[in-house]
XYZ file of N, CA and C in Angstrom:
501
model
N -17.324 -11.467 18.687
C -16.072 -10.923 19.163
C -16.194 -9.409 19.351
N -16.818 -8.762 18.367
C -16.944 -7.304 18.430
C -17.770 -6.893 19.636
N -18.900 -7.596 19.858
C -19.760 -7.244 20.995
C -19.067 -7.497 22.323
N -18.336 -8.616 22.418
C -17.613 -8.901 23.662
C -16.538 -7.846 23.920
N -15.824 -7.482 22.880
C -14.782 -6.467 23.027
C -15.389 -5.112 23.377
N -16.559 -4.834 22.817
C -17.223 -3.563 23.121
C -17.656 -3.520 24.581
N -18.228 -4.626 25.070
C -18.647 -4.697 26.471
C -17.461 -4.542 27.416
N -16.325 -5.118 27.023
C -15.123 -5.050 27.856
C -14.326 -3.767 27.606
N -14.824 -2.930 26.702
C -14.164 -1.667 26.363
C -12.738 -1.884 25.843
N -12.580 -2.907 24.997
C -11.294 -3.210 24.371
C -11.317 -2.735 22.916
N -11.006 -1.487 22.711
C -11.035 -0.930 21.355
C -10.040 -1.609 20.431
N -8.886 -2.005 20.973
C -7.882 -2.646 20.141
C -8.415 -3.953 19.550
N -9.103 -4.747 20.364
C -9.645 -6.018 19.882
C -10.819 -5.795 18.919
N -11.625 -4.766 19.176
C -12.687 -4.420 18.228
C -12.076 -4.004 16.898
N -11.005 -3.204 16.951
C -10.336 -2.757 15.727
C -9.816 -3.948 14.935
N -9.221 -4.896 15.652
C -8.705 -6.087 14.973
C -9.830 -6.872 14.308
N -10.954 -6.996 15.000
C -12.099 -7.723 14.432
C -12.608 -7.011 13.182
N -12.698 -5.696 13.234
C -13.121 -4.949 12.040
C -12.114 -5.100 10.908
N -10.830 -5.117 11.260
C -9.808 -5.310 10.223
C -9.984 -6.665 9.545
N -10.250 -7.703 10.338
C -10.457 -9.029 9.766
C -11.711 -9.056 8.880
N -12.766 -8.326 9.293
C -13.952 -8.239 8.442
C -13.612 -7.509 7.136
N -12.755 -6.501 7.231
C -12.286 -5.821 6.031
C -11.531 -6.776 5.128
N -10.630 -7.565 5.719
C -9.872 -8.556 4.950
C -10.800 -9.543 4.248
N -11.796 -10.028 4.984
C -12.747 -10.993 4.427
C -13.493 -10.387 3.243
N -13.989 -9.177 3.427
C -14.734 -8.533 2.343
C -13.843 -8.200 1.157
N -12.594 -7.825 1.413
C -11.679 -7.551 0.308
C -11.408 -8.830 -0.489
N -11.253 -9.951 0.220
C -10.997 -11.221 -0.479
C -12.208 -11.653 -1.307
N -13.400 -11.222 -0.904
C -14.620 -11.522 -1.655
C -14.929 -10.445 -2.686
N -14.019 -9.456 -2.813
C -14.172 -8.348 -3.768
C -15.399 -7.487 -3.500
N -15.862 -7.445 -2.249
C -16.891 -6.477 -1.860
C -16.142 -5.290 -1.253
N -15.592 -4.482 -2.154
C -14.640 -3.450 -1.761
C -15.267 -2.334 -0.938
N -16.539 -2.015 -1.200
C -17.170 -0.969 -0.401
C -17.301 -1.402 1.054
N -17.655 -2.644 1.277
C -17.757 -3.161 2.647
C -16.379 -3.273 3.287
N -15.402 -3.717 2.508
C -14.036 -3.812 3.041
C -13.554 -2.441 3.495
N -13.772 -1.434 2.671
C -13.351 -0.072 3.030
C -14.063 0.393 4.295
N -15.346 0.111 4.398
C -16.139 0.478 5.572
C -15.524 -0.117 6.846
N -15.204 -1.398 6.810
C -14.643 -2.048 7.995
C -13.223 -1.575 8.300
N -12.430 -1.334 7.269
C -11.093 -0.786 7.505
C -11.180 0.609 8.128
N -12.143 1.389 7.688
C -12.317 2.728 8.242
C -12.714 2.661 9.713
N -13.617 1.748 10.045
C -14.011 1.562 11.451
C -12.809 1.103 12.283
N -12.025 0.196 11.730
C -10.834 -0.285 12.446
C -9.861 0.857 12.683
N -9.649 1.679 11.661
C -8.707 2.792 11.787
C -9.120 3.735 12.921
N -10.395 4.056 12.985
C -10.877 4.959 14.040
C -10.621 4.372 15.434
N -10.828 3.085 15.573
C -10.594 2.438 16.867
C -9.102 2.317 17.182
N -8.296 1.981 16.181
C -6.849 1.912 16.400
C -6.315 3.260 16.868
N -6.837 4.339 16.301
C -6.367 5.674 16.679
C -6.652 5.990 18.145
N -7.734 5.424 18.681
C -8.084 5.717 20.068
C -7.359 4.824 21.061
N -6.908 3.656 20.613
C -6.430 2.684 21.596
C -5.092 2.029 21.272
N -4.459 2.406 20.183
C -3.249 1.693 19.809
C -2.081 2.653 19.657
N -0.968 2.226 20.171
C 0.264 2.970 19.930
C 1.085 2.278 18.847
N 0.537 1.202 18.292
C 1.230 0.429 17.267
C 1.076 1.111 15.913
N 2.117 1.768 15.467
C 2.101 2.493 14.196
C 1.913 1.537 13.022
N 2.363 0.288 13.172
C 2.234 -0.676 12.081
C 0.764 -0.969 11.782
N -0.066 -1.083 12.812
C -1.498 -1.307 12.595
C -2.110 -0.161 11.805
N -1.794 1.059 12.188
C -2.338 2.226 11.498
C -1.816 2.319 10.062
N -0.546 2.004 9.871
C 0.036 2.040 8.529
C -0.610 0.978 7.642
N -0.811 -0.212 8.175
C -1.446 -1.282 7.392
C -2.842 -0.886 6.950
N -3.619 -0.344 7.878
C -4.986 0.052 7.551
C -4.967 1.112 6.455
N -4.080 2.087 6.575
C -3.977 3.125 5.535
C -3.629 2.487 4.188
N -2.737 1.500 4.192
C -2.369 0.814 2.951
C -3.548 0.029 2.381
N -4.287 -0.668 3.244
C -5.435 -1.434 2.760
C -6.464 -0.500 2.117
N -6.727 0.631 2.786
C -7.678 1.597 2.246
C -7.159 2.176 0.928
N -5.870 2.465 0.871
C -5.273 3.009 -0.355
C -5.399 2.015 -1.502
N -5.173 0.742 -1.217
C -5.284 -0.285 -2.252
C -6.692 -0.391 -2.809
N -7.681 -0.311 -1.941
C -9.074 -0.367 -2.389
C -9.392 0.853 -3.245
N -8.991 2.025 -2.763
C -9.249 3.245 -3.523
C -8.575 3.197 -4.891
N -7.353 2.659 -4.939
C -6.652 2.502 -6.224
C -7.433 1.564 -7.135
N -7.853 0.421 -6.596
C -8.601 -0.551 -7.398
C -9.898 0.043 -7.952
N -10.501 0.967 -7.202
C -11.743 1.595 -7.635
C -11.515 2.798 -8.552
N -10.229 3.155 -8.744
C -9.915 4.267 -9.635
C -9.895 5.630 -8.968
N -9.922 5.663 -7.646
C -9.864 6.923 -6.903
C -8.413 7.208 -6.532
N -7.627 7.580 -7.542
C -6.187 7.702 -7.356
C -5.789 8.829 -6.418
N -6.461 9.956 -6.475
C -6.138 11.063 -5.578
C -6.393 10.695 -4.129
N -7.511 10.033 -3.864
C -7.849 9.603 -2.509
C -6.891 8.522 -2.027
N -6.523 7.636 -2.942
C -5.555 6.596 -2.610
C -4.219 7.217 -2.224
N -3.817 8.235 -2.976
C -2.556 8.932 -2.693
C -2.550 9.499 -1.273
N -3.675 10.065 -0.838
C -3.780 10.631 0.515
C -3.557 9.546 1.566
N -4.163 8.382 1.364
C -3.997 7.277 2.323
C -2.551 6.784 2.346
N -1.911 6.751 1.183
C -0.522 6.284 1.132
C 0.390 7.265 1.859
N 0.116 8.549 1.732
C 0.910 9.542 2.463
C 0.825 9.267 3.962
N -0.386 8.946 4.442
C -0.538 8.602 5.868
C 0.307 7.381 6.221
N 0.230 6.357 5.377
C 0.997 5.135 5.640
C 2.494 5.427 5.649
N 2.962 6.192 4.681
C 4.397 6.497 4.605
C 4.869 7.307 5.821
N 4.000 8.161 6.361
C 4.361 8.899 7.574
C 4.605 7.929 8.732
N 3.769 6.912 8.843
C 3.973 5.894 9.885
C 5.231 5.082 9.613
N 5.446 4.745 8.348
C 6.623 3.945 8.005
C 7.920 4.708 8.272
N 7.877 6.024 8.232
C 9.062 6.814 8.567
C 9.451 6.657 10.037
N 8.487 6.261 10.865
C 8.736 6.089 12.293
C 9.131 4.662 12.662
N 8.864 3.730 11.776
C 9.219 2.332 12.047
C 10.044 1.819 10.875
N 10.694 0.696 11.066
C 11.508 0.116 10.002
C 10.828 -1.157 9.506
N 10.169 -1.033 8.363
C 9.513 -2.196 7.763
C 9.616 -2.083 6.243
N 10.775 -2.489 5.686
C 11.019 -2.295 4.248
C 9.972 -2.926 3.333
N 9.406 -4.066 3.715
C 8.405 -4.720 2.854
C 7.187 -3.825 2.668
N 6.637 -3.316 3.759
C 5.467 -2.454 3.639
C 5.824 -1.112 3.003
N 7.008 -0.620 3.297
C 7.460 0.621 2.672
C 7.585 0.440 1.156
N 8.089 -0.720 0.754
C 8.169 -1.072 -0.666
C 6.776 -1.010 -1.290
N 5.812 -1.687 -0.652
C 4.452 -1.742 -1.175
C 3.843 -0.348 -1.265
N 4.100 0.481 -0.253
C 3.557 1.842 -0.253
C 4.154 2.672 -1.388
N 5.444 2.545 -1.608
C 6.087 3.305 -2.681
C 5.620 2.837 -4.055
N 5.431 1.540 -4.214
C 4.908 1.028 -5.488
C 3.516 1.593 -5.736
N 2.657 1.517 -4.730
C 1.288 1.993 -4.901
C 1.252 3.504 -5.154
N 2.118 4.238 -4.478
C 2.173 5.677 -4.714
C 2.611 5.958 -6.152
N 3.637 5.271 -6.612
C 4.111 5.472 -7.983
C 3.019 5.125 -8.990
N 2.308 4.034 -8.751
C 1.226 3.647 -9.668
C 0.122 4.703 -9.698
N -0.241 5.219 -8.523
C -1.251 6.277 -8.463
C -0.799 7.509 -9.230
N 0.419 7.928 -8.982
C 0.930 9.135 -9.632
C 1.025 8.949 -11.145
N 1.384 7.742 -11.563
C 1.420 7.452 -13.002
C 0.012 7.577 -13.593
N -0.977 7.041 -12.895
C -2.363 7.141 -13.370
C -2.831 8.593 -13.424
N -2.326 9.415 -12.509
C -2.683 10.834 -12.479
C -1.849 11.656 -13.464
N -0.991 10.958 -14.220
C -0.107 11.579 -15.222
C 0.926 12.515 -14.590
N 1.261 12.263 -13.340
C 2.306 13.015 -12.648
C 3.596 12.182 -12.724
N 4.139 12.112 -13.922
C 5.219 11.183 -14.236
C 6.500 11.456 -13.463
N 6.886 12.712 -13.309
C 8.123 13.009 -12.583
C 8.017 12.601 -11.114
N 6.852 12.857 -10.513
C 6.655 12.448 -9.119
C 6.615 10.928 -8.994
N 5.989 10.271 -9.961
C 5.948 8.805 -9.944
C 7.364 8.236 -9.982
N 8.198 8.817 -10.829
C 9.576 8.332 -10.959
C 10.350 8.487 -9.649
N 10.075 9.547 -8.898
C 10.743 9.730 -7.594
C 10.440 8.554 -6.666
N 9.205 8.071 -6.689
C 8.850 6.926 -5.843
C 9.420 5.630 -6.400
N 9.384 5.473 -7.709
C 9.994 4.284 -8.302
C 11.486 4.213 -7.966
N 12.146 5.354 -7.926
C 13.586 5.372 -7.650
C 13.936 4.990 -6.217
N 12.982 5.049 -5.307
C 13.222 4.639 -3.914
C 13.169 3.114 -3.746
N 12.522 2.463 -4.688
C 12.217 1.040 -4.540
C 13.443 0.129 -4.505
N 14.450 0.300 -5.363
C 15.590 -0.624 -5.298
C 16.267 -0.668 -3.914
N 16.416 0.470 -3.263
C 17.020 0.473 -1.923
C 16.161 -0.282 -0.923
N 14.859 -0.147 -1.037
C 13.962 -0.862 -0.127
C 14.048 -2.367 -0.357
N 14.139 -2.765 -1.613
C 14.271 -4.202 -1.905
C 15.585 -4.726 -1.332
N 16.648 -3.960 -1.473
C 17.948 -4.361 -0.912
C 17.862 -4.524 0.603
N 17.117 -3.646 1.272
C 16.963 -3.727 2.728
C 16.224 -4.976 3.169
N 15.436 -5.559 2.279
C 14.646 -6.742 2.638
C 15.497 -7.983 2.801
N 16.685 -7.984 2.272
C 17.546 -9.149 2.421
C 17.430 -10.104 1.261
N 17.531 -11.374 1.563
C 17.615 -12.387 0.504
C 16.503 -13.430 0.547
N 15.359 -13.127 1.193
C 14.330 -14.168 1.228
C 13.641 -14.289 -0.135
N 12.754 -15.264 -0.247
C 12.137 -15.594 -1.539
C 11.309 -14.455 -2.112
N 10.688 -13.647 -1.247
C 9.821 -12.584 -1.744
C 10.597 -11.488 -2.457
N 11.889 -11.400 -2.213
C 12.704 -10.351 -2.829
C 12.741 -10.512 -4.351
N 12.844 -11.733 -4.830
C 12.859 -11.967 -6.285
C 11.556 -11.477 -6.916
N 10.438 -11.725 -6.255
C 9.145 -11.253 -6.739
C 9.085 -9.730 -6.734
N 9.672 -9.119 -5.721
C 9.705 -7.651 -5.648
C 10.494 -7.061 -6.811
N 11.628 -7.693 -7.125
C 12.414 -7.216 -8.264
C 11.619 -7.349 -9.559
N 10.929 -8.471 -9.737
C 10.120 -8.659 -10.948
C 9.036 -7.593 -11.053
N 8.367 -7.319 -9.929
C 7.331 -6.283 -9.923
C 7.939 -4.931 -10.269
N 9.099 -4.653 -9.697
C 9.777 -3.375 -9.977
C 10.093 -3.244 -11.469
N 10.718 -4.261 -12.040
C 11.078 -4.200 -13.460
C 9.842 -4.048 -14.351
N 8.802 -4.789 -14.062
C 7.577 -4.699 -14.862
C 6.914 -3.328 -14.715
N 6.877 -2.814 -13.475
C 6.288 -1.487 -13.263
C 7.101 -0.400 -13.958
N 8.415 -0.518 -13.913
C 9.265 0.463 -14.595
C 9.078 0.362 -16.108
N 8.978 -0.855 -16.620
C 8.721 -1.030 -18.049
C 7.409 -0.382 -18.449
N 6.383 -0.604 -17.657
C 5.078 -0.003 -17.919
C 5.145 1.523 -17.847
N 5.888 2.022 -16.880
C 6.065 3.474 -16.733
C 6.701 4.061 -17.996
N 7.777 3.441 -18.455
C 8.473 3.966 -19.628
C 7.655 3.801 -20.913
N 6.828 2.772 -20.982
C 5.910 2.668 -22.124
C 4.942 3.856 -22.102
N 4.429 4.139 -20.918
C 3.467 5.235 -20.761
C 4.036 6.576 -21.218
N 5.316 6.810 -20.915
C 5.912 8.098 -21.302
C 6.641 8.015 -22.647
N 6.432 6.905 -23.337
C 6.945 6.704 -24.699
C 8.476 6.678 -24.780
N 9.076 6.103 -23.781
C 10.533 5.862 -23.785
C 10.720 4.360 -24.006
N 10.497 3.936 -25.229
C 10.401 2.504 -25.516
C 11.705 1.737 -25.314
N 12.826 2.357 -25.551
C 14.095 1.653 -25.323
C 14.305 1.353 -23.845
N 14.007 2.332 -22.985
C 14.115 2.089 -21.541
C 13.088 1.055 -21.094
N 11.897 1.130 -21.649
C 10.858 0.151 -21.314
C 11.334 -1.258 -21.640
N 11.910 -1.400 -22.804
C 12.406 -2.714 -23.241
C 13.465 -3.224 -22.290
N 14.396 -2.346 -21.896
C 15.460 -2.750 -20.970
C 14.899 -3.291 -19.673
N 13.940 -2.588 -19.080
C 13.355 -3.028 -17.809
C 12.530 -4.294 -17.983
N 11.758 -4.355 -19.032
C 10.930 -5.544 -19.236
C 11.788 -6.785 -19.494
N 12.913 -6.631 -20.184
C 13.815 -7.774 -20.388
C 14.440 -8.224 -19.069
N 14.733 -7.289 -18.173
C 15.263 -7.666 -16.859
C 14.249 -8.492 -16.076
N 12.970 -8.242 -16.329
C 11.927 -8.968 -15.634
C 11.660 -10.366 -16.153
N 12.276 -10.699 -17.272
C 12.058 -12.037 -17.846
C 12.845 -13.112 -17.148
């Protein structure tokens, strides 16, 4: 697919193929290869795509890999890119995911006040998602993440409150 798209000068289709290779490698936990393919996809999307969602997704995928590898500062940079794209489009689910990942990164970097600013954006994003089944899971993730946050900063009563909401 990549060679055919290259011959036809279809950067968008090459980018999609690289993204799928990134997805495949991420599912196999070969994160260095996944990051490599996502990076190649991003470069091609930038040259041939006006779809901000594609660019935002790639930034999120790269941020997730960097977070998993413990590169929180680098992950934060990718999330900032994704959030800039999300400001131009309306996609509460991905915006939710970006804010969660940003808060988790900032918590790991011990930037607790900044992490809380991102956590505080999450309830509105969940409300914007409506009433589908994934919303309940989002609330559970929010409560558990908030509980973990408050444990980290030694506010055990608040942690307990959030963790009980998640039960």
